[in-house]
mmCIF file of C-alpha atoms in Angstrom:
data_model
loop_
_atom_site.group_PDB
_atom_site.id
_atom_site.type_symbol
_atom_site.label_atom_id
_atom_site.label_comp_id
_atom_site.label_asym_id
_atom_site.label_seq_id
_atom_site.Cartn_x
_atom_site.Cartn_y
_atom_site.Cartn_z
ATOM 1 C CA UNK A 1399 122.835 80.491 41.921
ATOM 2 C CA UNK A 1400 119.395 81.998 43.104
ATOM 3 C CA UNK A 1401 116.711 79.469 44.655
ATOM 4 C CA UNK A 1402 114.215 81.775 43.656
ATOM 5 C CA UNK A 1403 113.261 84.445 41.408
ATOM 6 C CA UNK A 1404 112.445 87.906 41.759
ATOM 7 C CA UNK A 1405 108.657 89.321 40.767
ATOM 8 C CA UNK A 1406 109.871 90.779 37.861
ATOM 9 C CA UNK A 1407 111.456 87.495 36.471
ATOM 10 C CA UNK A 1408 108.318 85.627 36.957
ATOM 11 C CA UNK A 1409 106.372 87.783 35.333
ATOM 12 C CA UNK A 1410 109.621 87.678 31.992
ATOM 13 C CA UNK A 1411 109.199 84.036 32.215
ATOM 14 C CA UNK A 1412 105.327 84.014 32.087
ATOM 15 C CA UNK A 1413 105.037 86.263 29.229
ATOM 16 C CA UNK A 1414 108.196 84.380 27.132
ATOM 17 C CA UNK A 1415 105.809 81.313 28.178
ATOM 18 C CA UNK A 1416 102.514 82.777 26.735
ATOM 19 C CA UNK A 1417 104.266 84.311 23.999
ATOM 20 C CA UNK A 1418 105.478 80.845 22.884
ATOM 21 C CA UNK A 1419 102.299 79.248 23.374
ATOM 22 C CA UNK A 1420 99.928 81.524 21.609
ATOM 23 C CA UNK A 1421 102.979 81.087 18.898
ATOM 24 C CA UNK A 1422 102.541 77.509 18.834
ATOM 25 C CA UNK A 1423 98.595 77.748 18.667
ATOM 26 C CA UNK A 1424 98.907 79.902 15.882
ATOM 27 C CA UNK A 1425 100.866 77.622 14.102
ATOM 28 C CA UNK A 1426 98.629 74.453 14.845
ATOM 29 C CA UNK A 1427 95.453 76.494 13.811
ATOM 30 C CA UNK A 1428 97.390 77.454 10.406
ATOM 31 C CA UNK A 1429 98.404 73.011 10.281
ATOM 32 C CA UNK A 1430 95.174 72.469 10.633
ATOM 33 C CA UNK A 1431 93.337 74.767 8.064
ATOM 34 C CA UNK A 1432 95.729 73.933 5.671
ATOM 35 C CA UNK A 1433 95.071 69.859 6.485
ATOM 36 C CA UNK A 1434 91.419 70.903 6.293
ATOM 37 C CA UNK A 1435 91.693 72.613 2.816
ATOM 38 C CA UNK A 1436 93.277 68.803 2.023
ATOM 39 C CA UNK A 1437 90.658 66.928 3.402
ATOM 40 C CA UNK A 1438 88.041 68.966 1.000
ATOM 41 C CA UNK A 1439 89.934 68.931 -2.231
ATOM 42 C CA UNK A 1440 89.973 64.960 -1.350
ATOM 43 C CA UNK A 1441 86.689 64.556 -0.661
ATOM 44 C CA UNK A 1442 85.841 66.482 -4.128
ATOM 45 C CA UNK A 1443 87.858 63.686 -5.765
ATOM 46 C CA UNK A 1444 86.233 61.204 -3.909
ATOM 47 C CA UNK A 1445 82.811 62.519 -5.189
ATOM 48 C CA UNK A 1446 84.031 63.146 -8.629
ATOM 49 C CA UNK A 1447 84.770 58.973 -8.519
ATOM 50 C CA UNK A 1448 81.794 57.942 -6.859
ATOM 51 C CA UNK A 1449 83.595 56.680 -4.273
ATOM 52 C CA UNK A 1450 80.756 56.986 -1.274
ATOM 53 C CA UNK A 1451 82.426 55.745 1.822
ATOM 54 C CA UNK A 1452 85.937 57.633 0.930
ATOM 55 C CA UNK A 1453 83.294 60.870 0.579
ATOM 56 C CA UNK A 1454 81.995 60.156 4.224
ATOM 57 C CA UNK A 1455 85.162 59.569 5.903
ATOM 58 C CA UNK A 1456 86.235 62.957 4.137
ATOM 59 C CA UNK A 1457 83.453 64.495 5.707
ATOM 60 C CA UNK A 1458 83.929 63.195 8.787
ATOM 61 C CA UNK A 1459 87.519 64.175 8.517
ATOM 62 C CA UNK A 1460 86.705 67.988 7.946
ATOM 63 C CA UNK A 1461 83.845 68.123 10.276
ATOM 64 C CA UNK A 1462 86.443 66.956 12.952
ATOM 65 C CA UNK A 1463 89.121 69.440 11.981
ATOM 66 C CA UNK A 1464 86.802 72.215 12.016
ATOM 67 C CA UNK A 1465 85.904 71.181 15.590
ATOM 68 C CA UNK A 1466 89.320 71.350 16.252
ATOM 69 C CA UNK A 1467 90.410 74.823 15.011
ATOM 70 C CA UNK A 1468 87.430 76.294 16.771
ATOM 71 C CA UNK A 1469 88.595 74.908 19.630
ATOM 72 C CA UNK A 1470 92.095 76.242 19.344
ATOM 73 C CA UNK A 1471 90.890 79.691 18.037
ATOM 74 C CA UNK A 1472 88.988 79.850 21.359
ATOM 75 C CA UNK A 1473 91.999 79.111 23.742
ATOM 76 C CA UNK A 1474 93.573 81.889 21.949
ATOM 77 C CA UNK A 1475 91.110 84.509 22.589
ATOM 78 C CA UNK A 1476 90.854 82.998 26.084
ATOM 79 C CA UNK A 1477 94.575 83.479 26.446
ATOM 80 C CA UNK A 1478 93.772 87.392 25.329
ATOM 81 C CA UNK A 1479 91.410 88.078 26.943
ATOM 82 C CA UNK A 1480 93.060 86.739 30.001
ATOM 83 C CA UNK A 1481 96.233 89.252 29.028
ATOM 84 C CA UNK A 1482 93.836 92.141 28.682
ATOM 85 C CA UNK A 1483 92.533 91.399 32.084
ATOM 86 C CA UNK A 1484 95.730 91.229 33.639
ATOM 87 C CA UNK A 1485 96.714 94.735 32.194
ATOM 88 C CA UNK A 1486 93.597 96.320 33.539
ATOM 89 C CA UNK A 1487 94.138 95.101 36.643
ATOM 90 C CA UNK A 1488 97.871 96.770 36.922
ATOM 91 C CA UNK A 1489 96.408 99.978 35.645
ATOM 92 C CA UNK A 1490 93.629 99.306 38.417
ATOM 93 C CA UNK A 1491 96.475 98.855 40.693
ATOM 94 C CA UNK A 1492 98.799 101.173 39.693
ATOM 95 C CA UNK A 1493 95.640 103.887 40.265
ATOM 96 C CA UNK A 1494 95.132 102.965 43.924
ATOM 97 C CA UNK A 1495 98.494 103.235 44.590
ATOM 98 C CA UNK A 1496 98.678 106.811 43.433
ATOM 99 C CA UNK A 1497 95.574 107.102 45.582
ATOM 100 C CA UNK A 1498 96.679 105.318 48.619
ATOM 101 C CA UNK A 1499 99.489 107.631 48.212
ATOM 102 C CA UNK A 1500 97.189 111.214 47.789
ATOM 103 C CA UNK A 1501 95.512 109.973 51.187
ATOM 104 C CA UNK A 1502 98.274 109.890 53.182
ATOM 105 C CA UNK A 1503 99.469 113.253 52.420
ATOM 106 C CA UNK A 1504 96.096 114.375 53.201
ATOM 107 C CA UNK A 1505 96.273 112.505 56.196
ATOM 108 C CA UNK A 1506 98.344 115.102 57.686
ATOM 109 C CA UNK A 1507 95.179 117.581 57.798
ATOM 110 C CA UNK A 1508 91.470 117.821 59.245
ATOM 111 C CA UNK A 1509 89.187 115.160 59.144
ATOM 112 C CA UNK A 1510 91.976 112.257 59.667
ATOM 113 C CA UNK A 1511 89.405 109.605 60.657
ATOM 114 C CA UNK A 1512 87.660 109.772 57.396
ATOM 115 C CA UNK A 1513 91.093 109.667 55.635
ATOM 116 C CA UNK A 1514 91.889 106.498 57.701
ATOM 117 C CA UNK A 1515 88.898 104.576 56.571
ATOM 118 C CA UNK A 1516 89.596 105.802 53.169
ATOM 119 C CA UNK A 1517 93.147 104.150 54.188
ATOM 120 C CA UNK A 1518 91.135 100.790 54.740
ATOM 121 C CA UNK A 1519 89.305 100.986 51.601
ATOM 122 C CA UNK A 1520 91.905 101.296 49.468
ATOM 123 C CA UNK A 1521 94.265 98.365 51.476
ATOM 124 C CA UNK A 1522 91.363 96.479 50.478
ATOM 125 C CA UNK A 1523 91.006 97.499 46.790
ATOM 126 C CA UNK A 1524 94.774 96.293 46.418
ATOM 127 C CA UNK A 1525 93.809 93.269 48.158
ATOM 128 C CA UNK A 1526 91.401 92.279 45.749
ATOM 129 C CA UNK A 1527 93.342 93.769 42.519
ATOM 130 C CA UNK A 1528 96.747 91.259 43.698
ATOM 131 C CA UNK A 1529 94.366 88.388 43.807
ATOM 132 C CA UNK A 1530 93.217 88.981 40.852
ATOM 133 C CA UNK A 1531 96.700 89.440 39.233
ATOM 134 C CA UNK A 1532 97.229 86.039 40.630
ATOM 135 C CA UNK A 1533 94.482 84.259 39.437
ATOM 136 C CA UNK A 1534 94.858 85.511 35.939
ATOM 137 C CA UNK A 1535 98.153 84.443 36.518
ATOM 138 C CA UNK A 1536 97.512 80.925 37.627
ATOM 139 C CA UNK A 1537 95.207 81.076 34.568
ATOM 140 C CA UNK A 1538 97.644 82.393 31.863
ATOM 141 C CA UNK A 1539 100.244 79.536 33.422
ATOM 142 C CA UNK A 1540 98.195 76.816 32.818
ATOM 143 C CA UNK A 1541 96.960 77.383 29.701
ATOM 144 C CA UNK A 1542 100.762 78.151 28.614
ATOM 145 C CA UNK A 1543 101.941 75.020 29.610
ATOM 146 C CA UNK A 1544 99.175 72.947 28.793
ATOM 147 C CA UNK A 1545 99.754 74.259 24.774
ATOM 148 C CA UNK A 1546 103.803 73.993 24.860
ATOM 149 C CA UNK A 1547 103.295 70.259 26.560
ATOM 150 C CA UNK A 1548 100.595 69.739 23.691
ATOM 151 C CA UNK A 1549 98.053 68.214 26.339
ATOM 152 C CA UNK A 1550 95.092 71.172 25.793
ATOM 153 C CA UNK A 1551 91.712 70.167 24.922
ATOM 154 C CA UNK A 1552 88.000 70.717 26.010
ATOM 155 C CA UNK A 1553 89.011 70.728 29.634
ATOM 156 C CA UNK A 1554 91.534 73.232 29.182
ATOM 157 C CA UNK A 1555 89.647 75.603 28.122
ATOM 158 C CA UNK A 1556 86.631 75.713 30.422
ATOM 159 C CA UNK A 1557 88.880 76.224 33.307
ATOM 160 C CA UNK A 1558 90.289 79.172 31.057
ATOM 161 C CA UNK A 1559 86.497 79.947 30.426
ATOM 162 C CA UNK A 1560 86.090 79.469 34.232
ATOM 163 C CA UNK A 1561 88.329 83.082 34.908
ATOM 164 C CA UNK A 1562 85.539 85.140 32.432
ATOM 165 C CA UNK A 1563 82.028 84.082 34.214
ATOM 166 C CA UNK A 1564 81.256 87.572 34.852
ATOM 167 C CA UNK A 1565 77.322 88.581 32.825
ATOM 168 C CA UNK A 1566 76.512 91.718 32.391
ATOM 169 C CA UNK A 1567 74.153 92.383 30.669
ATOM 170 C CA UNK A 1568 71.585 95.517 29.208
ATOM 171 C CA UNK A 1569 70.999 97.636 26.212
ATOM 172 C CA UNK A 1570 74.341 99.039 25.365
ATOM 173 C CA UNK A 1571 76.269 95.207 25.921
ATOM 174 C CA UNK A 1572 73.352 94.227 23.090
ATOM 175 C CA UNK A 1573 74.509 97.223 21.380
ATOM 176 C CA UNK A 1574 78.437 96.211 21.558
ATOM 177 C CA UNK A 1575 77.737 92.717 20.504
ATOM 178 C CA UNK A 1576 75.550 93.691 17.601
ATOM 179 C CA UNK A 1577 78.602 96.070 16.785
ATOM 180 C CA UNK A 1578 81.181 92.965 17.082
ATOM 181 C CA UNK A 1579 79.136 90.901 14.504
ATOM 182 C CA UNK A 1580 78.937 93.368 11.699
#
């Protein structure tokens, strides 16, 4: 019996986990458009009978399920995004390795102190690229659980928001966006 688990079954376990969740989310947006498309046809019949206060609470009904399937549709882009991250930071990673490693067979040559702080920059690079890893980790766990437990709502996805604060901004990130919406 192991009392802990390798890298490399952490990382099975987190994707099984996220797999399942954005499974489940999937699912409850699909529940919910197809309660929504209920809601509608009822409030039609409510309207068709004059029935005012039925209509509202229809309304109300569909304006609330709509909420919620935005809501859901977002964690699941979140949860994307958030796997999209992750990948470009182990191709990130993956490249300073190969680098690290270039540099220290160059080390062997002239000009060793300027391979050495080279040396340092990199270390530092992979520093900052396993952190990352991590936190998108952290992130991706989280959101996981809190789907699978069925406990996610507004909160859970600003801390997932919380990961993506990064703004650029300029003329070709108006141009991408303007592409997106077409």
């Amino acid at each position: 019996m192991k009392f802990w688990k390798s890298k490399e079954e952490k990382e099975i376990e987190r994707k099984i986990r996220a797999r399942k969740a954005k499974m489940a989310l999937k699912q409850y947006i699909t529940n919910l458009e197809a309660l929504k498309r209920r809601v509608f046809l009822q409030g039609k019949e409510a309207a068709k009978l004059g029935d005012e206060e039925l209509l509202r609470r229809s309304a109300v009904k569909y304006l609330t399920l709509e909420n919620r399937i935005k809501q859901a549709k977002r964690l699941l882009l979140l949860m994307e995004e958030a796997e999209i991250q992750r990948e470009l930071v182990k191709v990130s990673g993956e490249f300073l390795r190969f680098s690290r490693d270039i540099v220290e067979s160059i080390a062997e040559g002239p000009g060793a102190e300027d391979v050495a702080k080279m040396q340092v920059e990199f270390e530092k690079a992979m520093t900052k690229v396993e952190s990352l890893d991590e936190a998108l980790s952290s992130m991706l766990d989280v959101t996981s659980e809190s789907i699978l437990s069925g406990n996610f709502d507004e909160e859970t996805i600003k801390e997932a928001e919380a990961f993506f604060d990064v703004e650029p901004s300029g003329e070709r990130l108006k141009e991408i966006e303007k592409a997106m919406r077409a």
